[in-house]
PDB file of C-alpha atoms in Angstrom:
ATOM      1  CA  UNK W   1      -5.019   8.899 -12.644  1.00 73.00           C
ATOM      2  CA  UNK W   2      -1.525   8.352 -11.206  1.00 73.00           C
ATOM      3  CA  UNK W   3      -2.466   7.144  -8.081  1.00 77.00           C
ATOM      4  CA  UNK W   4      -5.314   4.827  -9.936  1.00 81.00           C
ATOM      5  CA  UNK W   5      -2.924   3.205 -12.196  1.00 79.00           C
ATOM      6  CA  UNK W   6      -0.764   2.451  -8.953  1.00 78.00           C
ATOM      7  CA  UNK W   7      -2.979   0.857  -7.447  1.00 84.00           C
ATOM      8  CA  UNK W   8      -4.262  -1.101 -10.588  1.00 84.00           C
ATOM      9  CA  UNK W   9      -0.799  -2.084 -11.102  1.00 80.00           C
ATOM     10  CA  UNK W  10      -0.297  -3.603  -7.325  1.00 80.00           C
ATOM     11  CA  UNK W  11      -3.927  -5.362  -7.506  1.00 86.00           C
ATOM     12  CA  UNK W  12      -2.610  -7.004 -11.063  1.00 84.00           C
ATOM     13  CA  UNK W  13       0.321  -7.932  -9.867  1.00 82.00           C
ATOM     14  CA  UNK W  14      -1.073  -9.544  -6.708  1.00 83.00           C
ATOM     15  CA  UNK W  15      -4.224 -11.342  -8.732  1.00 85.00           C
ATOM     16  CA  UNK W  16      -0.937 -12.184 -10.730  1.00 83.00           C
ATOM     17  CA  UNK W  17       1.222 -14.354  -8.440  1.00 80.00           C
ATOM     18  CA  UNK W  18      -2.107 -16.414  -7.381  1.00 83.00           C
ATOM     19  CA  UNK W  19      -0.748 -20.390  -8.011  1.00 83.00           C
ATOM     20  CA  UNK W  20      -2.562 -22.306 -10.791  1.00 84.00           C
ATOM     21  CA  UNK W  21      -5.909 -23.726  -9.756  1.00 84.00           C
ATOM     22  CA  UNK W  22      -8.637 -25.688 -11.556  1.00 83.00           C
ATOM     23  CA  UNK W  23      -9.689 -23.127 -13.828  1.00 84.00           C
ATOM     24  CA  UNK W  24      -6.261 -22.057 -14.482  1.00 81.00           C
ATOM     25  CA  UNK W  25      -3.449 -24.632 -14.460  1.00 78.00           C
ATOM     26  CA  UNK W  26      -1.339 -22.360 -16.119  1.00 79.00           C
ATOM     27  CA  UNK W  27      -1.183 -19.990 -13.166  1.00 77.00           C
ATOM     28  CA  UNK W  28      -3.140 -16.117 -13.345  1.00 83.00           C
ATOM     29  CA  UNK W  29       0.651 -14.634 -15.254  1.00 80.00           C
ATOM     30  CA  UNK W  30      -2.289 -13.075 -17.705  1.00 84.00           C
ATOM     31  CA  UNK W  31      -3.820 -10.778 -15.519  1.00 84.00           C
ATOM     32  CA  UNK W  32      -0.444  -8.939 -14.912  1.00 83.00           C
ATOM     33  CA  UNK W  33      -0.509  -8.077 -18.554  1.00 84.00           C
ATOM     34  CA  UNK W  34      -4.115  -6.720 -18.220  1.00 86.00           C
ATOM     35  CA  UNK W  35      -3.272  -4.725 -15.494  1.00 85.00           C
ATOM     36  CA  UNK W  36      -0.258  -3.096 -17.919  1.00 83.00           C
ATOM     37  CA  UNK W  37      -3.008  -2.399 -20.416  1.00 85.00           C
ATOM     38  CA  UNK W  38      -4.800  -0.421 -17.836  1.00 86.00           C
ATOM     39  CA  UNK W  39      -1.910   1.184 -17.055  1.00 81.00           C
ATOM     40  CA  UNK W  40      -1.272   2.575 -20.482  1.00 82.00           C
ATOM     41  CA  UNK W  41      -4.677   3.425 -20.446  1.00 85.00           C
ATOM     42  CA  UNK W  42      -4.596   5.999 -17.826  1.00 83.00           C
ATOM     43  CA  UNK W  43      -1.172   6.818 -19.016  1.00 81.00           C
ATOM     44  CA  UNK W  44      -2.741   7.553 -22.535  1.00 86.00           C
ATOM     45  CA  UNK W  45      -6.285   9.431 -20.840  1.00 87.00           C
ATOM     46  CA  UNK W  46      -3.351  11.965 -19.197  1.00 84.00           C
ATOM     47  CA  UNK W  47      -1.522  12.488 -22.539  1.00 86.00           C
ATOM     48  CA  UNK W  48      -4.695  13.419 -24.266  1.00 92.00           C
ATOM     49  CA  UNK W  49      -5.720  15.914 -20.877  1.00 90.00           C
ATOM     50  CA  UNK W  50      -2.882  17.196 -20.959  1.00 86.00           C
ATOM     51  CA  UNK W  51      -2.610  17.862 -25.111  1.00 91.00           C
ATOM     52  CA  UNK W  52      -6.393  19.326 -24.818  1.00 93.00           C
ATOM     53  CA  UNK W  53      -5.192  21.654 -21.928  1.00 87.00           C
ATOM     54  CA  UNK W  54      -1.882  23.184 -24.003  1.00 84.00           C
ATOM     55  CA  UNK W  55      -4.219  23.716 -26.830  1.00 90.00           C
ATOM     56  CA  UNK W  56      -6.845  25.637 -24.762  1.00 88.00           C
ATOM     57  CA  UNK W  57      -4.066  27.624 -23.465  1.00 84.00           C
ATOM     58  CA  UNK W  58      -2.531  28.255 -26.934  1.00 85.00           C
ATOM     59  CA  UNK W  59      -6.151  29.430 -28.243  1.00 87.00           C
ATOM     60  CA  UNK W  60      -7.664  31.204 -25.559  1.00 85.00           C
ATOM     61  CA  UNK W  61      -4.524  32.766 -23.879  1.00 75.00           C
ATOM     62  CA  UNK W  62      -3.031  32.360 -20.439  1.00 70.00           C
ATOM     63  CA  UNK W  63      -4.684  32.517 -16.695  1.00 72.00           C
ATOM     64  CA  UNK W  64      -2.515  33.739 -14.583  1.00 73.00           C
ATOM     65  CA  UNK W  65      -1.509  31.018 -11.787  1.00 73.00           C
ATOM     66  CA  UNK W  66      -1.101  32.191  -8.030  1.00 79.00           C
ATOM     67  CA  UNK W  67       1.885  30.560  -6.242  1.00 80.00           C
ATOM     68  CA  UNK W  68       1.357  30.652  -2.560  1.00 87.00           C
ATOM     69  CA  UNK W  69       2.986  28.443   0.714  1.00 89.00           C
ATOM     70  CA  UNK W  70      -0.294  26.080   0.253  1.00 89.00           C
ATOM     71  CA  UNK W  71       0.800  25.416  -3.186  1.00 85.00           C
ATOM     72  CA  UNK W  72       4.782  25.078  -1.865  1.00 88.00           C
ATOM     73  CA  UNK W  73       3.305  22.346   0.995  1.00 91.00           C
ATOM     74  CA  UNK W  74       1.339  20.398  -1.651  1.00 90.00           C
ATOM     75  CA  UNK W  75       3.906  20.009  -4.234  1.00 89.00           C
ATOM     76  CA  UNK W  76       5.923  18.606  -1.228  1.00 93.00           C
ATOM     77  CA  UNK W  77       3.562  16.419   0.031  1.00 94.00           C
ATOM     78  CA  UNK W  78       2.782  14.929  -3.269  1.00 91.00           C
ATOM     79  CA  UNK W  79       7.106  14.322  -3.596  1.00 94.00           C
ATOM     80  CA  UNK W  80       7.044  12.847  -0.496  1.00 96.00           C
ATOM     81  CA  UNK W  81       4.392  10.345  -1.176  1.00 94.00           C
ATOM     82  CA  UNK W  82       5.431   9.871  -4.740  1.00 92.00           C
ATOM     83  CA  UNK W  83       9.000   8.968  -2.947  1.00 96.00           C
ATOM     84  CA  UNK W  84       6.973   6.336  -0.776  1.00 95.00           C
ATOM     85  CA  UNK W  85       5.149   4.695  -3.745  1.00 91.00           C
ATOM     86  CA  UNK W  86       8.286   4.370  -5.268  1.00 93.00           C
ATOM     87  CA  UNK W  87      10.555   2.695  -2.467  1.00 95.00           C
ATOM     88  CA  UNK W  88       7.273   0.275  -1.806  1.00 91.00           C
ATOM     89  CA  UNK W  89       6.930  -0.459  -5.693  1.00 87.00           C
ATOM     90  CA  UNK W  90      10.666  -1.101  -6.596  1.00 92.00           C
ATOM     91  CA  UNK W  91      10.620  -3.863  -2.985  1.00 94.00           C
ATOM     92  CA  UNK W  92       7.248  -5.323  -4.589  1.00 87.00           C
ATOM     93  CA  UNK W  93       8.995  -5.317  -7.925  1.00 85.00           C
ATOM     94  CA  UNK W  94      11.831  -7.563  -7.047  1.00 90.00           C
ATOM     95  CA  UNK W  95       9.905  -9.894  -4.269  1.00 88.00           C
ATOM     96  CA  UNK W  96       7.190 -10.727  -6.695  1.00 80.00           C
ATOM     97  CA  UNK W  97       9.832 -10.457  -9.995  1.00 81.00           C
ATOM     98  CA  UNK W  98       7.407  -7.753 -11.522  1.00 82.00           C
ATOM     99  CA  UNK W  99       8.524  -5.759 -14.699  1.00 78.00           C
ATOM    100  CA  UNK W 100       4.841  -3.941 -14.568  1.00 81.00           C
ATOM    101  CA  UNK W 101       5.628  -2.371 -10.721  1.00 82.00           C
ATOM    102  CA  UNK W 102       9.155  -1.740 -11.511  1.00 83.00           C
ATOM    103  CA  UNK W 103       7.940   0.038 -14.648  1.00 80.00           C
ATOM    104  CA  UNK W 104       5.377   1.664 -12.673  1.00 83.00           C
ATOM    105  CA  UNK W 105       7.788   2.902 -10.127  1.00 85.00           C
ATOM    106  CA  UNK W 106      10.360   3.986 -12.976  1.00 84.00           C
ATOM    107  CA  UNK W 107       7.252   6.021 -14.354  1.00 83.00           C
ATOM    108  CA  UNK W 108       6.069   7.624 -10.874  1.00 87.00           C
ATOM    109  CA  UNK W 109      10.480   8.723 -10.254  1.00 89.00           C
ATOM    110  CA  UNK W 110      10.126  10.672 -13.309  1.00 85.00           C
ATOM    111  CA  UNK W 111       6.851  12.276 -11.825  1.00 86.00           C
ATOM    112  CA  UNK W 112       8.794  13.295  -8.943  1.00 92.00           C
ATOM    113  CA  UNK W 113      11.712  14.608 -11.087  1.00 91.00           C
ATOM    114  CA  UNK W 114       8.767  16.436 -12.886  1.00 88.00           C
ATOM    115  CA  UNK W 115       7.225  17.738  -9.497  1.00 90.00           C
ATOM    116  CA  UNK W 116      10.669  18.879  -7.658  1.00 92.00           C
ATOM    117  CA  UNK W 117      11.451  20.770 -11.541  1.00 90.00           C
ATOM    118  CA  UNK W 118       8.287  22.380 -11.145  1.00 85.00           C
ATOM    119  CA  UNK W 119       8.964  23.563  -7.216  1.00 88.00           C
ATOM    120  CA  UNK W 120      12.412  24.644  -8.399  1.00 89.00           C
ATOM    121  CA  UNK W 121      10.772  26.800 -11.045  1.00 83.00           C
ATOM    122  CA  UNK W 122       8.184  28.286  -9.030  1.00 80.00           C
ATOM    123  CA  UNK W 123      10.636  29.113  -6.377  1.00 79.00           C
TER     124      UNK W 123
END
């Protein structure tokens, strides 16, 4: 879902900054603010997981998680491309004077803050 409302946010934001044309004079601004809809969207489907998750935990008790290298080299990768989205988003954000990607790129830094707590922790 993160990576999915990434991606919708850089295809709004693109359809976005299309110059007016016949069937829109007043430029494609609009879609921008559909692709932030769909944004929240998948931000809202990922509260909701994650609420049904805790609650399945809290009712049916606890499995205990294995914590291996593999998972110590995947929670690194996933920082490392996180970091890349981020840098690309935040340059996007400013050329194309986008508050959606910055947002976006605000919102995936505080997934990497989440990720490198959760390394930390596990370590």
């Amino acid at each position: 879902a993160d990576a999915a409302s990434n991606v919708v946010g850089l295809v709004g934001v693109q359809a976005a900054s299309r110059p007016p044309d016949a069937n829109h004079p007043y430029g494609h601004r609009k879609l921008e603010t559909v692709a932030a809809a769909a944004v929240t969207g998948f931000l809202l489907a990922i509260f909701f997981e994650v609420l049904r998750n805790a609650f399945n935990h809290l009712t049916d008790g606890v499995e205990t998680v294995e914590v291996n290298a593999a998972g110590f080299a995947i929670m690194l990768g996933t920082i490392a491309i996180n970091l890349g989205v981020v840098r690309y988003e935040t340059r996007a954000a400013r050329r194309l004077h986008s508050e959606v990607l910055l947002a976006d790129a605000l919102q995936t830094r505080s997934d990497v803050w989440t990720s490198v707590a959760v390394l930390v922790a596990l370590f």
